[in-house]
Amino acid sequence: MTDKTYNVLFLCTGNSARSIMAEAILNVLGHGRFKAYSAGSRPSGQVQPMARELAEAIGFDASQVRSKNWDEFAVEGAPEMDIVITVCDNAAGEACPVWLGHPALAHWGVPDPVAATGNEEDRRRAYTAEFATLRRRIELLLSLPLQSLDRLAAQAKLGEIGRVGAE
């Protein structure tokens, strides 16, 4: 058994919903074995209220969460990431910074609930559905024997997880 805490960075373009929800889920379900962060290539500057609400509903303290640029994690002194996961198709296609430590990289594309149309109930359904998809994928991440996988094997397993629920 290892005492290692794995640092995971979730990336999205706006860092206002999907990446924030993933950060919250992993920090709650990871029970200290993981430290999750989130950022965006072009952060919106705000956290979507429904994303914040869902994060808080599972016990995440969202008081310190904010929409931020991924450059904060690519500078000297930033936490070294073990895993970097894009959760939106736009961020997956962008040129990412060079991450210190050569983390395992994966793409877990999730539809953007911010783009949901309709009334509040329709939008809430979209947020809840994407939150559930992220939670299921994070539960699978938590079941991986990361301490016994090299970076390439971990990256392959993380890629497989990214296809769960994408059918």
Short mmCIF file of C-alpha atoms in Angstrom, two decimals:
data_model
loop_
_atom_site.label_atom_id
_atom_site.label_comp_id
_atom_site.label_asym_id
_atom_site.label_seq_id
_atom_site.Cartn_x
_atom_site.Cartn_y
_atom_site.Cartn_z
CA MET A 1 0.00 0.00 0.00
CA THR A 2 1.27 3.44 -0.85
CA ASP A 3 0.82 6.71 0.97
CA LYS A 4 1.12 8.65 -2.29
CA THR A 5 -1.46 11.35 -2.95
CA TYR A 6 -2.19 11.62 -6.67
CA ASN A 7 -2.63 15.11 -8.11
CA VAL A 8 -5.24 15.27 -10.87
CA LEU A 9 -6.01 18.29 -13.04
CA PHE A 10 -9.34 18.46 -14.89
CA LEU A 11 -9.32 20.81 -17.86
CA CYS A 12 -12.09 22.46 -19.82
CA THR A 13 -12.25 25.60 -21.89
CA GLY A 14 -14.30 27.80 -19.53
CA ASN A 15 -13.60 26.06 -16.19
CA SER A 16 -17.11 26.91 -15.02
CA ALA A 17 -19.02 23.60 -14.87
CA ARG A 18 -17.64 20.21 -16.00
CA SER A 19 -14.08 20.58 -14.72
CA ILE A 20 -15.34 22.16 -11.49
CA MET A 21 -17.77 19.26 -10.92
CA ALA A 22 -15.01 16.70 -11.62
CA GLU A 23 -12.68 18.47 -9.18
CA ALA A 24 -15.36 18.36 -6.49
CA ILE A 25 -16.31 14.72 -7.07
CA LEU A 26 -12.73 13.45 -6.95
CA ASN A 27 -11.84 15.51 -3.89
CA VAL A 28 -14.85 14.11 -2.02
CA LEU A 29 -14.70 10.49 -3.21
CA GLY A 30 -10.90 10.31 -3.24
CA HIS A 31 -10.74 10.55 0.57
CA GLY A 32 -7.32 12.21 0.58
CA ARG A 33 -5.77 9.64 -1.79
CA PHE A 34 -6.29 12.20 -4.57
CA LYS A 35 -6.02 15.97 -4.72
CA ALA A 36 -8.05 17.31 -7.63
CA TYR A 37 -7.75 20.67 -9.32
CA SER A 38 -9.47 22.27 -12.29
CA ALA A 39 -8.63 24.95 -14.82
CA GLY A 40 -9.50 26.22 -18.28
CA SER A 41 -7.79 27.43 -21.42
CA ARG A 42 -10.10 30.46 -21.54
CA PRO A 43 -11.71 30.60 -18.09
CA SER A 44 -15.09 32.27 -17.86
CA GLY A 45 -14.23 33.83 -14.51
CA GLN A 46 -17.29 32.38 -12.81
CA VAL A 47 -18.47 29.03 -11.50
CA GLN A 48 -21.92 28.07 -12.78
CA PRO A 49 -24.42 28.06 -9.89
CA MET A 50 -25.83 24.61 -10.73
CA ALA A 51 -22.32 23.12 -10.84
CA ARG A 52 -21.57 24.69 -7.44
CA GLU A 53 -24.87 23.39 -6.06
CA LEU A 54 -24.19 19.80 -7.19
CA ALA A 55 -20.66 19.94 -5.77
CA GLU A 56 -21.92 21.16 -2.42
CA ALA A 57 -24.66 18.49 -2.36
CA ILE A 58 -21.99 15.76 -2.09
CA GLY A 59 -20.16 17.55 0.70
CA PHE A 60 -17.61 19.59 -1.26
CA ASP A 61 -16.69 22.95 0.25
CA ALA A 62 -17.08 25.12 -2.82
CA SER A 63 -16.18 28.34 -1.02
CA GLN A 64 -12.63 28.32 -2.41
CA VAL A 65 -13.39 27.05 -5.93
CA ARG A 66 -12.93 29.53 -8.76
CA SER A 67 -12.63 29.63 -12.53
CA LYS A 68 -8.93 29.88 -13.38
CA ASN A 69 -6.47 29.60 -16.25
CA TRP A 70 -4.52 26.39 -16.76
CA ASP A 71 -1.31 28.43 -16.89
CA GLU A 72 -1.45 28.52 -13.08
CA PHE A 73 -0.51 24.82 -13.11
CA ALA A 74 2.29 25.05 -15.67
CA VAL A 75 4.66 27.28 -13.69
CA GLU A 76 7.46 26.53 -11.29
CA GLY A 77 6.08 25.94 -7.81
CA ALA A 78 2.71 24.63 -9.02
CA PRO A 79 1.64 21.19 -7.82
CA GLU A 80 3.10 18.48 -10.05
CA MET A 81 0.28 16.58 -11.72
CA ASP A 82 0.15 12.80 -11.94
CA ILE A 83 -2.90 12.85 -14.22
CA VAL A 84 -4.34 15.53 -16.53
CA ILE A 85 -7.85 14.91 -17.92
CA THR A 86 -9.68 17.06 -20.44
CA VAL A 87 -13.46 16.93 -20.02
CA CYS A 88 -14.49 18.97 -23.04
CA ASP A 89 -13.76 18.45 -26.70
CA ASN A 90 -12.52 22.03 -27.19
CA ALA A 91 -9.80 21.72 -24.52
CA ALA A 92 -8.78 18.31 -25.88
CA GLY A 93 -8.00 19.88 -29.24
CA GLU A 94 -6.06 22.86 -27.92
CA ALA A 95 -2.33 23.09 -27.46
CA CYS A 96 -1.84 22.45 -23.76
CA PRO A 97 1.06 23.71 -21.70
CA VAL A 98 3.92 21.32 -21.05
CA TRP A 99 3.10 19.70 -17.73
CA LEU A 100 5.94 19.19 -15.28
CA GLY A 101 6.52 15.54 -14.37
CA HIS A 102 5.04 14.06 -17.57
CA PRO A 103 1.60 13.14 -16.19
CA ALA A 104 -0.70 10.52 -17.68
CA LEU A 105 -3.06 12.30 -20.10
CA ALA A 106 -6.64 11.35 -20.94
CA HIS A 107 -9.75 12.77 -22.57
CA TRP A 108 -13.17 12.28 -20.98
CA GLY A 109 -15.44 14.29 -23.27
CA VAL A 110 -18.68 15.29 -21.56
CA PRO A 111 -21.42 17.43 -23.14
CA ASP A 112 -21.47 21.00 -21.84
CA PRO A 113 -24.43 21.52 -19.49
CA VAL A 114 -23.91 25.29 -19.80
CA ALA A 115 -25.10 24.95 -23.40
CA ALA A 116 -28.36 23.27 -22.34
CA THR A 117 -31.47 25.10 -23.47
CA GLY A 118 -34.98 25.16 -22.13
CA ASN A 119 -36.36 26.00 -18.74
CA GLU A 120 -34.56 25.64 -15.41
CA GLU A 121 -35.72 22.04 -15.01
CA ASP A 122 -34.28 21.11 -18.44
CA ARG A 123 -30.98 22.78 -17.60
CA ARG A 124 -30.87 21.11 -14.18
CA ARG A 125 -31.40 17.72 -15.87
CA ALA A 126 -28.42 18.42 -18.14
CA TYR A 127 -26.19 19.31 -15.19
CA THR A 128 -27.34 16.26 -13.22
CA ALA A 129 -26.71 13.93 -16.18
CA GLU A 130 -23.18 15.21 -16.76
CA PHE A 131 -22.45 15.14 -13.03
CA ALA A 132 -23.53 11.47 -12.97
CA THR A 133 -21.29 10.65 -15.96
CA LEU A 134 -18.30 12.30 -14.31
CA ARG A 135 -19.02 10.56 -11.02
CA ARG A 136 -19.16 7.13 -12.69
CA ARG A 137 -15.87 7.74 -14.47
CA ILE A 138 -14.22 8.99 -11.28
CA GLU A 139 -15.44 5.90 -9.41
CA LEU A 140 -13.68 3.82 -12.08
CA LEU A 141 -10.54 5.95 -11.70
CA LEU A 142 -10.63 5.30 -7.95
CA SER A 143 -10.69 1.54 -8.58
CA LEU A 144 -7.48 1.59 -10.66
CA PRO A 145 -4.34 0.16 -9.03
CA LEU A 146 -2.36 3.29 -9.96
CA GLN A 147 0.58 2.38 -7.74
CA SER A 148 1.21 -0.70 -9.91
CA LEU A 149 0.74 0.97 -13.31
CA ASP A 150 3.38 2.84 -15.24
CA ARG A 151 2.41 6.13 -16.90
CA LEU A 152 1.54 4.59 -20.27
CA ALA A 153 -0.58 1.82 -18.74
CA ALA A 154 -2.36 4.35 -16.53
CA GLN A 155 -2.95 6.56 -19.56
CA ALA A 156 -4.48 3.64 -21.49
CA LYS A 157 -6.79 2.73 -18.59
CA LEU A 158 -7.82 6.38 -18.17
CA GLY A 159 -8.60 6.55 -21.88
CA GLU A 160 -10.87 3.50 -21.56
CA ILE A 161 -12.69 5.17 -18.66
CA GLY A 162 -13.29 8.21 -20.88
CA ARG A 163 -15.43 6.08 -23.17
CA VAL A 164 -17.74 4.90 -20.36
CA GLY A 165 -21.18 6.41 -20.85
CA ALA A 166 -20.20 7.92 -24.18
CA GLU A 167 -22.19 5.40 -26.21
#
